[in-house]
Each structure stands twice: as C-alpha cells, then as structure tokens.
Amino acid sequence: MLKLICFDCDNTLSSIEGIDELARLRGPDVFASVEALTEDAMNGRILIEEVFGRRLECIRPGSADVAIVGRLYIEAVEPTARETIARMAAAGWTPVIISGGFRQAIRPLADFLGVGRVEAVDLYFTGDGSYRGYDRAYPSTRSGGKREIIAGLRAELRPEKVVMVGDGASDLETRPAVDLFVGFGGFVTREQVKTAAAAFVTSLASVPALV
C-alpha cells in the first residue's frame, strides 16, 4: 500500500522563503514589506489569502527571477533532506512537496531531492518572461489549502498512511487530515507549531524514526 511523506518547502526542505527571496531582488524596501507579511501569515497572525496576491503585486516576479530562486533553494537545502528522502523512499514512502510557494521555483529543488510530485502554485508569464499572474484558484493560496491538497491526494491515491512535516501555521492546519503531523524547527521555531505538533524535530534526519 502507498504511504505518503509530505514536506513543506520553505524553512523546511530549504532554509529560505522563496517569496522573500523574490522580494529581495526588488530592493530593501520591497523586501522589508513582503518579509513582514510573510512572517505574519506563517505565524497565523493574518490569513494567507490576505497577503498572497498583495506580495506578488509588490514584486511582479519574472521567469528569470524565479530561476534565481530555484537555484537558491538548492544552495540552502536542509543538510539531511536528500538522504532522509532517499531513506524513506527505500522504505516504501512516496515523497510529496506541498507548498504555498511557486511550482516553477520549487521544481529544481524537487529534482535535486528526488521528489516527483510538487503541489504548489503556478506562476504565469508573458512571452518575454514578464509576470502575468498566478493560479488564484490553487488551494495553498488560502487558509486550509494544504489540508485540501491532502484530501485530494487521499481521494486520488488512496494511501495507507499520510505524514506531513512543516514549520508553519499553514502546515499545522493539515493535522486533522494526516495520520501524523511533525513540526519542524531546524530553521525557525514557531511556538504554536511546536506546542500543537504530535512530534517536533530540528533535523529531517529524525523523521524516519517517527513513522
């Protein structure tokens, strides 16, 4: 039977927040405002849907910007992520990345880690690579979206077991939909996640022993 091990991307599989790195490319003022919005959302102070479109309109990332962040994800990868995912795959687990980030930026990291399936938000570009928008209907652009994605994976794949690993409030929302939620604090420790998680780790190498 299929078993799914699902990982958040930003501040879990990699130490960066992709949206913040896109903002950094636009200068310190844009970066500061976007970073503050991201932190408020990840700590549950505001709803993700209240900031998702606002951040992208501030940045208007082009395809070249997204490619830069794709490389940064790999450079900042969690030190044990690749080995952990390989170990779990060998033990019969299918890895999935579930993110409120952007599919085109995350795909290179997924390839590096050996993860076939990425559930993330698509960005749209014009013919010259300029920003044209994003998939506004995608679940992880709103509160509870990662839980919706897991429900969809359960309906599609009928897994025997689903485990979610993540650092933020949007990851914690998956707890009712998974068999085990593992909080991650290797880069950022969020107290609400640490308190509510069934297990909490600071290295992904600790995950296999929990499942």
JSON list of C-alpha atoms in Angstrom, two decimals:
[
{"chain": "A", "resi": 1, "resn": "MET", "atom": "CA", "xyz": [0.00, 0.00, 0.00]},
{"chain": "A", "resi": 2, "resn": "LEU", "atom": "CA", "xyz": [1.09, 3.55, -0.77]},
{"chain": "A", "resi": 3, "resn": "LYS", "atom": "CA", "xyz": [2.42, 5.73, 2.05]},
{"chain": "A", "resi": 4, "resn": "LEU", "atom": "CA", "xyz": [2.90, 9.47, 1.55]},
{"chain": "A", "resi": 5, "resn": "ILE", "atom": "CA", "xyz": [5.54, 11.55, 3.30]},
{"chain": "A", "resi": 6, "resn": "CYS", "atom": "CA", "xyz": [4.68, 15.19, 2.62]},
{"chain": "A", "resi": 7, "resn": "PHE", "atom": "CA", "xyz": [7.08, 18.06, 3.20]},
{"chain": "A", "resi": 8, "resn": "ASP", "atom": "CA", "xyz": [6.60, 21.79, 3.28]},
{"chain": "A", "resi": 9, "resn": "CYS", "atom": "CA", "xyz": [9.29, 23.53, 1.24]},
{"chain": "A", "resi": 10, "resn": "ASP", "atom": "CA", "xyz": [10.21, 26.94, 2.66]},
{"chain": "A", "resi": 11, "resn": "ASN", "atom": "CA", "xyz": [12.01, 26.80, 6.02]},
{"chain": "A", "resi": 12, "resn": "THR", "atom": "CA", "xyz": [11.66, 23.01, 5.96]},
{"chain": "A", "resi": 13, "resn": "LEU", "atom": "CA", "xyz": [13.35, 21.45, 2.93]},
{"chain": "A", "resi": 14, "resn": "SER", "atom": "CA", "xyz": [15.30, 24.67, 2.41]},
{"chain": "A", "resi": 15, "resn": "SER", "atom": "CA", "xyz": [16.19, 27.49, 4.77]},
{"chain": "A", "resi": 16, "resn": "ILE", "atom": "CA", "xyz": [14.82, 30.26, 2.56]},
{"chain": "A", "resi": 17, "resn": "GLU", "atom": "CA", "xyz": [11.35, 31.68, 2.00]},
{"chain": "A", "resi": 18, "resn": "GLY", "atom": "CA", "xyz": [11.01, 31.81, -1.78]},
{"chain": "A", "resi": 19, "resn": "ILE", "atom": "CA", "xyz": [8.64, 34.79, -1.80]},
{"chain": "A", "resi": 20, "resn": "ASP", "atom": "CA", "xyz": [11.05, 36.76, 0.40]},
{"chain": "A", "resi": 21, "resn": "GLU", "atom": "CA", "xyz": [13.95, 35.99, -1.93]},
{"chain": "A", "resi": 22, "resn": "LEU", "atom": "CA", "xyz": [11.91, 37.17, -4.90]},
{"chain": "A", "resi": 23, "resn": "ALA", "atom": "CA", "xyz": [11.22, 40.36, -2.96]},
{"chain": "A", "resi": 24, "resn": "ARG", "atom": "CA", "xyz": [14.92, 40.78, -2.11]},
{"chain": "A", "resi": 25, "resn": "LEU", "atom": "CA", "xyz": [15.60, 41.04, -5.85]},
{"chain": "A", "resi": 26, "resn": "ARG", "atom": "CA", "xyz": [13.44, 44.18, -5.90]},
{"chain": "A", "resi": 27, "resn": "GLY", "atom": "CA", "xyz": [15.43, 46.04, -3.25]},
{"chain": "A", "resi": 28, "resn": "PRO", "atom": "CA", "xyz": [15.35, 46.56, 0.52]},
{"chain": "A", "resi": 29, "resn": "ASP", "atom": "CA", "xyz": [12.03, 48.39, 0.77]},
{"chain": "A", "resi": 30, "resn": "VAL", "atom": "CA", "xyz": [10.05, 45.76, -1.12]},
{"chain": "A", "resi": 31, "resn": "PHE", "atom": "CA", "xyz": [11.87, 43.02, 0.78]},
{"chain": "A", "resi": 32, "resn": "ALA", "atom": "CA", "xyz": [11.06, 44.51, 4.18]},
{"chain": "A", "resi": 33, "resn": "SER", "atom": "CA", "xyz": [7.35, 44.87, 3.45]},
{"chain": "A", "resi": 34, "resn": "VAL", "atom": "CA", "xyz": [6.99, 41.40, 1.93]},
{"chain": "A", "resi": 35, "resn": "GLU", "atom": "CA", "xyz": [9.01, 39.72, 4.69]},
{"chain": "A", "resi": 36, "resn": "ALA", "atom": "CA", "xyz": [6.75, 41.25, 7.33]},
{"chain": "A", "resi": 37, "resn": "LEU", "atom": "CA", "xyz": [3.64, 39.99, 5.56]},
{"chain": "A", "resi": 38, "resn": "THR", "atom": "CA", "xyz": [5.14, 36.51, 5.21]},
{"chain": "A", "resi": 39, "resn": "GLU", "atom": "CA", "xyz": [6.02, 36.31, 8.91]},
{"chain": "A", "resi": 40, "resn": "ASP", "atom": "CA", "xyz": [2.53, 37.45, 9.94]},
{"chain": "A", "resi": 41, "resn": "ALA", "atom": "CA", "xyz": [0.99, 34.73, 7.76]},
{"chain": "A", "resi": 42, "resn": "MET", "atom": "CA", "xyz": [3.37, 31.94, 8.83]},
{"chain": "A", "resi": 43, "resn": "ASN", "atom": "CA", "xyz": [2.76, 32.74, 12.49]},
{"chain": "A", "resi": 44, "resn": "GLY", "atom": "CA", "xyz": [-1.00, 32.77, 11.99]},
{"chain": "A", "resi": 45, "resn": "ARG", "atom": "CA", "xyz": [-1.48, 36.48, 12.74]},
{"chain": "A", "resi": 46, "resn": "ILE", "atom": "CA", "xyz": [-3.17, 37.11, 9.39]},
{"chain": "A", "resi": 47, "resn": "LEU", "atom": "CA", "xyz": [-4.75, 34.81, 6.83]},
{"chain": "A", "resi": 48, "resn": "ILE", "atom": "CA", "xyz": [-2.57, 33.75, 3.92]},
{"chain": "A", "resi": 49, "resn": "GLU", "atom": "CA", "xyz": [-5.25, 34.80, 1.42]},
{"chain": "A", "resi": 50, "resn": "GLU", "atom": "CA", "xyz": [-4.98, 38.36, 2.74]},
{"chain": "A", "resi": 51, "resn": "VAL", "atom": "CA", "xyz": [-1.33, 38.60, 1.72]},
{"chain": "A", "resi": 52, "resn": "PHE", "atom": "CA", "xyz": [-0.84, 36.21, -1.18]},
{"chain": "A", "resi": 53, "resn": "GLY", "atom": "CA", "xyz": [-1.81, 38.48, -4.06]},
{"chain": "A", "resi": 54, "resn": "ARG", "atom": "CA", "xyz": [-0.52, 41.61, -2.34]},
{"chain": "A", "resi": 55, "resn": "ARG", "atom": "CA", "xyz": [3.00, 40.22, -2.10]},
{"chain": "A", "resi": 56, "resn": "LEU", "atom": "CA", "xyz": [3.06, 39.19, -5.75]},
{"chain": "A", "resi": 57, "resn": "GLU", "atom": "CA", "xyz": [1.77, 42.55, -6.94]},
{"chain": "A", "resi": 58, "resn": "CYS", "atom": "CA", "xyz": [4.57, 44.23, -4.97]},
{"chain": "A", "resi": 59, "resn": "ILE", "atom": "CA", "xyz": [7.19, 42.00, -6.61]},
{"chain": "A", "resi": 60, "resn": "ARG", "atom": "CA", "xyz": [5.79, 41.08, -10.02]},
{"chain": "A", "resi": 61, "resn": "PRO", "atom": "CA", "xyz": [8.42, 38.33, -10.45]},
{"chain": "A", "resi": 62, "resn": "GLY", "atom": "CA", "xyz": [9.55, 37.38, -13.93]},
{"chain": "A", "resi": 63, "resn": "SER", "atom": "CA", "xyz": [10.66, 33.94, -15.08]},
{"chain": "A", "resi": 64, "resn": "ALA", "atom": "CA", "xyz": [14.34, 34.91, -14.70]},
{"chain": "A", "resi": 65, "resn": "ASP", "atom": "CA", "xyz": [13.72, 35.89, -11.07]},
{"chain": "A", "resi": 66, "resn": "VAL", "atom": "CA", "xyz": [12.03, 32.56, -10.40]},
{"chain": "A", "resi": 67, "resn": "ALA", "atom": "CA", "xyz": [15.01, 30.70, -11.89]},
{"chain": "A", "resi": 68, "resn": "ILE", "atom": "CA", "xyz": [17.34, 32.53, -9.49]},
{"chain": "A", "resi": 69, "resn": "VAL", "atom": "CA", "xyz": [15.24, 31.47, -6.52]},
{"chain": "A", "resi": 70, "resn": "GLY", "atom": "CA", "xyz": [15.16, 27.92, -7.83]},
{"chain": "A", "resi": 71, "resn": "ARG", "atom": "CA", "xyz": [18.94, 27.84, -7.53]},
{"chain": "A", "resi": 72, "resn": "LEU", "atom": "CA", "xyz": [18.84, 29.42, -4.07]},
{"chain": "A", "resi": 73, "resn": "TYR", "atom": "CA", "xyz": [16.52, 26.68, -2.80]},
{"chain": "A", "resi": 74, "resn": "ILE", "atom": "CA", "xyz": [19.16, 24.09, -3.67]},
{"chain": "A", "resi": 75, "resn": "GLU", "atom": "CA", "xyz": [22.03, 26.12, -2.21]},
{"chain": "A", "resi": 76, "resn": "ALA", "atom": "CA", "xyz": [20.12, 26.46, 1.07]},
{"chain": "A", "resi": 77, "resn": "VAL", "atom": "CA", "xyz": [18.80, 22.88, 1.22]},
{"chain": "A", "resi": 78, "resn": "GLU", "atom": "CA", "xyz": [18.33, 21.31, 4.67]},
{"chain": "A", "resi": 79, "resn": "PRO", "atom": "CA", "xyz": [21.54, 19.32, 5.24]},
{"chain": "A", "resi": 80, "resn": "THR", "atom": "CA", "xyz": [19.88, 15.93, 5.74]},
{"chain": "A", "resi": 81, "resn": "ALA", "atom": "CA", "xyz": [16.94, 16.33, 3.34]},
{"chain": "A", "resi": 82, "resn": "ARG", "atom": "CA", "xyz": [18.34, 14.41, 0.40]},
{"chain": "A", "resi": 83, "resn": "GLU", "atom": "CA", "xyz": [19.50, 11.42, 2.47]},
{"chain": "A", "resi": 84, "resn": "THR", "atom": "CA", "xyz": [16.27, 11.38, 4.50]},
{"chain": "A", "resi": 85, "resn": "ILE", "atom": "CA", "xyz": [14.04, 11.34, 1.43]},
{"chain": "A", "resi": 86, "resn": "ALA", "atom": "CA", "xyz": [16.16, 8.60, -0.15]},
{"chain": "A", "resi": 87, "resn": "ARG", "atom": "CA", "xyz": [15.94, 6.51, 3.03]},
{"chain": "A", "resi": 88, "resn": "MET", "atom": "CA", "xyz": [12.19, 6.92, 3.24]},
{"chain": "A", "resi": 89, "resn": "ALA", "atom": "CA", "xyz": [11.71, 6.13, -0.44]},
{"chain": "A", "resi": 90, "resn": "ALA", "atom": "CA", "xyz": [13.73, 2.94, 0.06]},
{"chain": "A", "resi": 91, "resn": "ALA", "atom": "CA", "xyz": [11.40, 2.05, 2.94]},
{"chain": "A", "resi": 92, "resn": "GLY", "atom": "CA", "xyz": [8.32, 2.39, 0.74]},
{"chain": "A", "resi": 93, "resn": "TRP", "atom": "CA", "xyz": [7.34, 6.03, 1.29]},
{"chain": "A", "resi": 94, "resn": "THR", "atom": "CA", "xyz": [6.41, 8.29, -1.64]},
{"chain": "A", "resi": 95, "resn": "PRO", "atom": "CA", "xyz": [7.63, 11.88, -1.09]},
{"chain": "A", "resi": 96, "resn": "VAL", "atom": "CA", "xyz": [5.49, 14.88, -1.99]},
{"chain": "A", "resi": 97, "resn": "ILE", "atom": "CA", "xyz": [6.21, 18.59, -1.60]},
{"chain": "A", "resi": 98, "resn": "ILE", "atom": "CA", "xyz": [3.16, 20.63, -0.54]},
{"chain": "A", "resi": 99, "resn": "SER", "atom": "CA", "xyz": [3.83, 24.35, -0.60]},
{"chain": "A", "resi": 100, "resn": "GLY", "atom": "CA", "xyz": [2.30, 27.79, -0.72]},
{"chain": "A", "resi": 101, "resn": "GLY", "atom": "CA", "xyz": [5.31, 28.71, -2.83]},
{"chain": "A", "resi": 102, "resn": "PHE", "atom": "CA", "xyz": [5.70, 28.56, -6.58]},
{"chain": "A", "resi": 103, "resn": "ARG", "atom": "CA", "xyz": [5.94, 25.38, -8.60]},
{"chain": "A", "resi": 104, "resn": "GLN", "atom": "CA", "xyz": [8.46, 26.69, -11.13]},
{"chain": "A", "resi": 105, "resn": "ALA", "atom": "CA", "xyz": [10.87, 27.77, -8.36]},
{"chain": "A", "resi": 106, "resn": "ILE", "atom": "CA", "xyz": [10.48, 24.58, -6.32]},
{"chain": "A", "resi": 107, "resn": "ARG", "atom": "CA", "xyz": [10.82, 22.11, -9.21]},
{"chain": "A", "resi": 108, "resn": "PRO", "atom": "CA", "xyz": [14.65, 22.28, -9.35]},
{"chain": "A", "resi": 109, "resn": "LEU", "atom": "CA", "xyz": [14.85, 21.51, -5.62]},
{"chain": "A", "resi": 110, "resn": "ALA", "atom": "CA", "xyz": [12.39, 18.65, -6.03]},
{"chain": "A", "resi": 111, "resn": "ASP", "atom": "CA", "xyz": [14.54, 17.20, -8.82]},
{"chain": "A", "resi": 112, "resn": "PHE", "atom": "CA", "xyz": [17.65, 17.56, -6.65]},
{"chain": "A", "resi": 113, "resn": "LEU", "atom": "CA", "xyz": [15.91, 15.74, -3.79]},
{"chain": "A", "resi": 114, "resn": "GLY", "atom": "CA", "xyz": [14.34, 13.03, -5.94]},
{"chain": "A", "resi": 115, "resn": "VAL", "atom": "CA", "xyz": [10.74, 14.15, -5.37]},
{"chain": "A", "resi": 116, "resn": "GLY", "atom": "CA", "xyz": [8.43, 13.56, -8.30]},
{"chain": "A", "resi": 117, "resn": "ARG", "atom": "CA", "xyz": [5.30, 15.33, -7.16]},
{"chain": "A", "resi": 118, "resn": "VAL", "atom": "CA", "xyz": [5.12, 19.02, -6.29]},
{"chain": "A", "resi": 119, "resn": "GLU", "atom": "CA", "xyz": [1.87, 20.58, -5.12]},
{"chain": "A", "resi": 120, "resn": "ALA", "atom": "CA", "xyz": [2.47, 24.33, -5.36]},
{"chain": "A", "resi": 121, "resn": "VAL", "atom": "CA", "xyz": [1.17, 27.50, -7.01]},
{"chain": "A", "resi": 122, "resn": "ASP", "atom": "CA", "xyz": [1.78, 28.08, -10.71]},
{"chain": "A", "resi": 123, "resn": "LEU", "atom": "CA", "xyz": [3.01, 31.48, -11.84]},
{"chain": "A", "resi": 124, "resn": "TYR", "atom": "CA", "xyz": [2.08, 32.80, -15.28]},
{"chain": "A", "resi": 125, "resn": "PHE", "atom": "CA", "xyz": [4.40, 34.77, -17.56]},
{"chain": "A", "resi": 126, "resn": "THR", "atom": "CA", "xyz": [4.10, 36.64, -20.83]},
{"chain": "A", "resi": 127, "resn": "GLY", "atom": "CA", "xyz": [6.09, 35.64, -23.89]},
{"chain": "A", "resi": 128, "resn": "ASP", "atom": "CA", "xyz": [9.08, 37.73, -22.81]},
{"chain": "A", "resi": 129, "resn": "GLY", "atom": "CA", "xyz": [9.09, 36.24, -19.31]},
{"chain": "A", "resi": 130, "resn": "SER", "atom": "CA", "xyz": [7.37, 39.13, -17.53]},
{"chain": "A", "resi": 131, "resn": "TYR", "atom": "CA", "xyz": [4.94, 38.48, -14.70]},
{"chain": "A", "resi": 132, "resn": "ARG", "atom": "CA", "xyz": [1.35, 37.87, -15.82]},
{"chain": "A", "resi": 133, "resn": "GLY", "atom": "CA", "xyz": [-0.28, 36.49, -12.68]},
{"chain": "A", "resi": 134, "resn": "TYR", "atom": "CA", "xyz": [-0.74, 33.31, -10.68]},
{"chain": "A", "resi": 135, "resn": "ASP", "atom": "CA", "xyz": [-3.20, 30.47, -10.20]},
{"chain": "A", "resi": 136, "resn": "ARG", "atom": "CA", "xyz": [-5.65, 32.23, -7.88]},
{"chain": "A", "resi": 137, "resn": "ALA", "atom": "CA", "xyz": [-7.77, 29.09, -7.51]},
{"chain": "A", "resi": 138, "resn": "TYR", "atom": "CA", "xyz": [-4.98, 26.88, -6.18]},
{"chain": "A", "resi": 139, "resn": "PRO", "atom": "CA", "xyz": [-5.73, 25.67, -2.63]},
{"chain": "A", "resi": 140, "resn": "SER", "atom": "CA", "xyz": [-2.47, 26.72, -0.96]},
{"chain": "A", "resi": 141, "resn": "THR", "atom": "CA", "xyz": [-3.16, 30.38, -1.77]},
{"chain": "A", "resi": 142, "resn": "ARG", "atom": "CA", "xyz": [-5.71, 30.35, 1.08]},
{"chain": "A", "resi": 143, "resn": "SER", "atom": "CA", "xyz": [-6.16, 29.18, 4.65]},
{"chain": "A", "resi": 144, "resn": "GLY", "atom": "CA", "xyz": [-6.76, 25.46, 4.97]},
{"chain": "A", "resi": 145, "resn": "GLY", "atom": "CA", "xyz": [-5.41, 24.93, 1.48]},
{"chain": "A", "resi": 146, "resn": "LYS", "atom": "CA", "xyz": [-2.77, 22.36, 2.36]},
{"chain": "A", "resi": 147, "resn": "ARG", "atom": "CA", "xyz": [-5.44, 20.32, 4.13]},
{"chain": "A", "resi": 148, "resn": "GLU", "atom": "CA", "xyz": [-7.50, 20.46, 0.90]},
{"chain": "A", "resi": 149, "resn": "ILE", "atom": "CA", "xyz": [-4.49, 19.26, -1.08]},
{"chain": "A", "resi": 150, "resn": "ILE", "atom": "CA", "xyz": [-4.01, 16.30, 1.26]},
{"chain": "A", "resi": 151, "resn": "ALA", "atom": "CA", "xyz": [-7.70, 15.45, 0.98]},
{"chain": "A", "resi": 152, "resn": "GLY", "atom": "CA", "xyz": [-7.27, 15.44, -2.79]},
{"chain": "A", "resi": 153, "resn": "LEU", "atom": "CA", "xyz": [-4.21, 13.20, -2.57]},
{"chain": "A", "resi": 154, "resn": "ARG", "atom": "CA", "xyz": [-6.14, 10.78, -0.36]},
{"chain": "A", "resi": 155, "resn": "ALA", "atom": "CA", "xyz": [-9.01, 10.65, -2.84]},
{"chain": "A", "resi": 156, "resn": "GLU", "atom": "CA", "xyz": [-6.69, 10.19, -5.82]},
{"chain": "A", "resi": 157, "resn": "LEU", "atom": "CA", "xyz": [-4.07, 7.82, -4.43]},
{"chain": "A", "resi": 158, "resn": "ARG", "atom": "CA", "xyz": [-5.82, 6.02, -1.53]},
{"chain": "A", "resi": 159, "resn": "PRO", "atom": "CA", "xyz": [-2.69, 5.96, 0.62]},
{"chain": "A", "resi": 160, "resn": "GLU", "atom": "CA", "xyz": [-2.46, 3.73, 3.64]},
{"chain": "A", "resi": 161, "resn": "LYS", "atom": "CA", "xyz": [-0.77, 6.47, 5.65]},
{"chain": "A", "resi": 162, "resn": "VAL", "atom": "CA", "xyz": [-0.04, 10.19, 5.26]},
{"chain": "A", "resi": 163, "resn": "VAL", "atom": "CA", "xyz": [2.58, 12.11, 7.24]},
{"chain": "A", "resi": 164, "resn": "MET", "atom": "CA", "xyz": [3.13, 15.87, 6.97]},
{"chain": "A", "resi": 165, "resn": "VAL", "atom": "CA", "xyz": [6.31, 17.71, 8.00]},
{"chain": "A", "resi": 166, "resn": "GLY", "atom": "CA", "xyz": [6.39, 21.51, 8.18]},
{"chain": "A", "resi": 167, "resn": "ASP", "atom": "CA", "xyz": [7.25, 24.62, 10.13]},
{"chain": "A", "resi": 168, "resn": "GLY", "atom": "CA", "xyz": [4.32, 27.00, 9.72]},
{"chain": "A", "resi": 169, "resn": "ALA", "atom": "CA", "xyz": [0.70, 27.66, 10.58]},
{"chain": "A", "resi": 170, "resn": "SER", "atom": "CA", "xyz": [-0.43, 26.51, 7.12]},
{"chain": "A", "resi": 171, "resn": "ASP", "atom": "CA", "xyz": [1.30, 23.17, 7.73]},
{"chain": "A", "resi": 172, "resn": "LEU", "atom": "CA", "xyz": [-0.26, 22.79, 11.17]},
{"chain": "A", "resi": 173, "resn": "GLU", "atom": "CA", "xyz": [-3.68, 23.15, 9.54]},
{"chain": "A", "resi": 174, "resn": "THR", "atom": "CA", "xyz": [-3.14, 19.73, 7.94]},
{"chain": "A", "resi": 175, "resn": "ARG", "atom": "CA", "xyz": [-3.14, 17.98, 11.31]},
{"chain": "A", "resi": 176, "resn": "PRO", "atom": "CA", "xyz": [-6.78, 16.75, 11.12]},
{"chain": "A", "resi": 177, "resn": "ALA", "atom": "CA", "xyz": [-6.16, 15.33, 7.62]},
{"chain": "A", "resi": 178, "resn": "VAL", "atom": "CA", "xyz": [-2.96, 13.34, 8.27]},
{"chain": "A", "resi": 179, "resn": "ASP", "atom": "CA", "xyz": [-2.00, 10.33, 10.36]},
{"chain": "A", "resi": 180, "resn": "LEU", "atom": "CA", "xyz": [0.96, 12.19, 11.86]},
{"chain": "A", "resi": 181, "resn": "PHE", "atom": "CA", "xyz": [1.93, 15.85, 11.81]},
{"chain": "A", "resi": 182, "resn": "VAL", "atom": "CA", "xyz": [5.60, 16.51, 12.53]},
{"chain": "A", "resi": 183, "resn": "GLY", "atom": "CA", "xyz": [6.57, 20.08, 13.34]},
{"chain": "A", "resi": 184, "resn": "PHE", "atom": "CA", "xyz": [9.94, 21.23, 12.03]},
{"chain": "A", "resi": 185, "resn": "GLY", "atom": "CA", "xyz": [12.16, 23.79, 13.73]},
{"chain": "A", "resi": 186, "resn": "GLY", "atom": "CA", "xyz": [15.51, 23.35, 12.06]},
{"chain": "A", "resi": 187, "resn": "PHE", "atom": "CA", "xyz": [15.49, 26.91, 10.70]},
{"chain": "A", "resi": 188, "resn": "VAL", "atom": "CA", "xyz": [12.64, 28.69, 12.50]},
{"chain": "A", "resi": 189, "resn": "THR", "atom": "CA", "xyz": [10.83, 27.51, 15.62]},
{"chain": "A", "resi": 190, "resn": "ARG", "atom": "CA", "xyz": [7.21, 28.64, 15.75]},
{"chain": "A", "resi": 191, "resn": "GLU", "atom": "CA", "xyz": [5.84, 28.05, 19.24]},
{"chain": "A", "resi": 192, "resn": "GLN", "atom": "CA", "xyz": [2.28, 27.31, 18.12]},
{"chain": "A", "resi": 193, "resn": "VAL", "atom": "CA", "xyz": [3.59, 24.57, 15.83]},
{"chain": "A", "resi": 194, "resn": "LYS", "atom": "CA", "xyz": [5.95, 23.17, 18.44]},
{"chain": "A", "resi": 195, "resn": "THR", "atom": "CA", "xyz": [3.17, 23.04, 21.04]},
{"chain": "A", "resi": 196, "resn": "ALA", "atom": "CA", "xyz": [0.47, 21.52, 18.83]},
{"chain": "A", "resi": 197, "resn": "ALA", "atom": "CA", "xyz": [2.53, 19.01, 16.82]},
{"chain": "A", "resi": 198, "resn": "ALA", "atom": "CA", "xyz": [2.46, 15.34, 17.77]},
{"chain": "A", "resi": 199, "resn": "ALA", "atom": "CA", "xyz": [6.23, 15.35, 17.26]},
{"chain": "A", "resi": 200, "resn": "PHE", "atom": "CA", "xyz": [8.75, 18.15, 16.74]},
{"chain": "A", "resi": 201, "resn": "VAL", "atom": "CA", "xyz": [12.20, 17.83, 15.15]},
{"chain": "A", "resi": 202, "resn": "THR", "atom": "CA", "xyz": [15.04, 20.15, 14.27]},
{"chain": "A", "resi": 203, "resn": "SER", "atom": "CA", "xyz": [16.63, 17.83, 11.68]},
{"chain": "A", "resi": 204, "resn": "LEU", "atom": "CA", "xyz": [14.85, 15.97, 8.92]},
{"chain": "A", "resi": 205, "resn": "ALA", "atom": "CA", "xyz": [17.09, 13.00, 9.71]},
{"chain": "A", "resi": 206, "resn": "SER", "atom": "CA", "xyz": [14.89, 12.49, 12.79]},
{"chain": "A", "resi": 207, "resn": "VAL", "atom": "CA", "xyz": [11.72, 11.90, 10.74]},
{"chain": "A", "resi": 208, "resn": "PRO", "atom": "CA", "xyz": [12.19, 8.25, 9.65]},
{"chain": "A", "resi": 209, "resn": "ALA", "atom": "CA", "xyz": [12.31, 7.03, 13.25]},
{"chain": "A", "resi": 210, "resn": "LEU", "atom": "CA", "xyz": [8.94, 8.65, 13.96]},
{"chain": "A", "resi": 211, "resn": "VAL", "atom": "CA", "xyz": [6.98, 6.91, 11.21]}
]
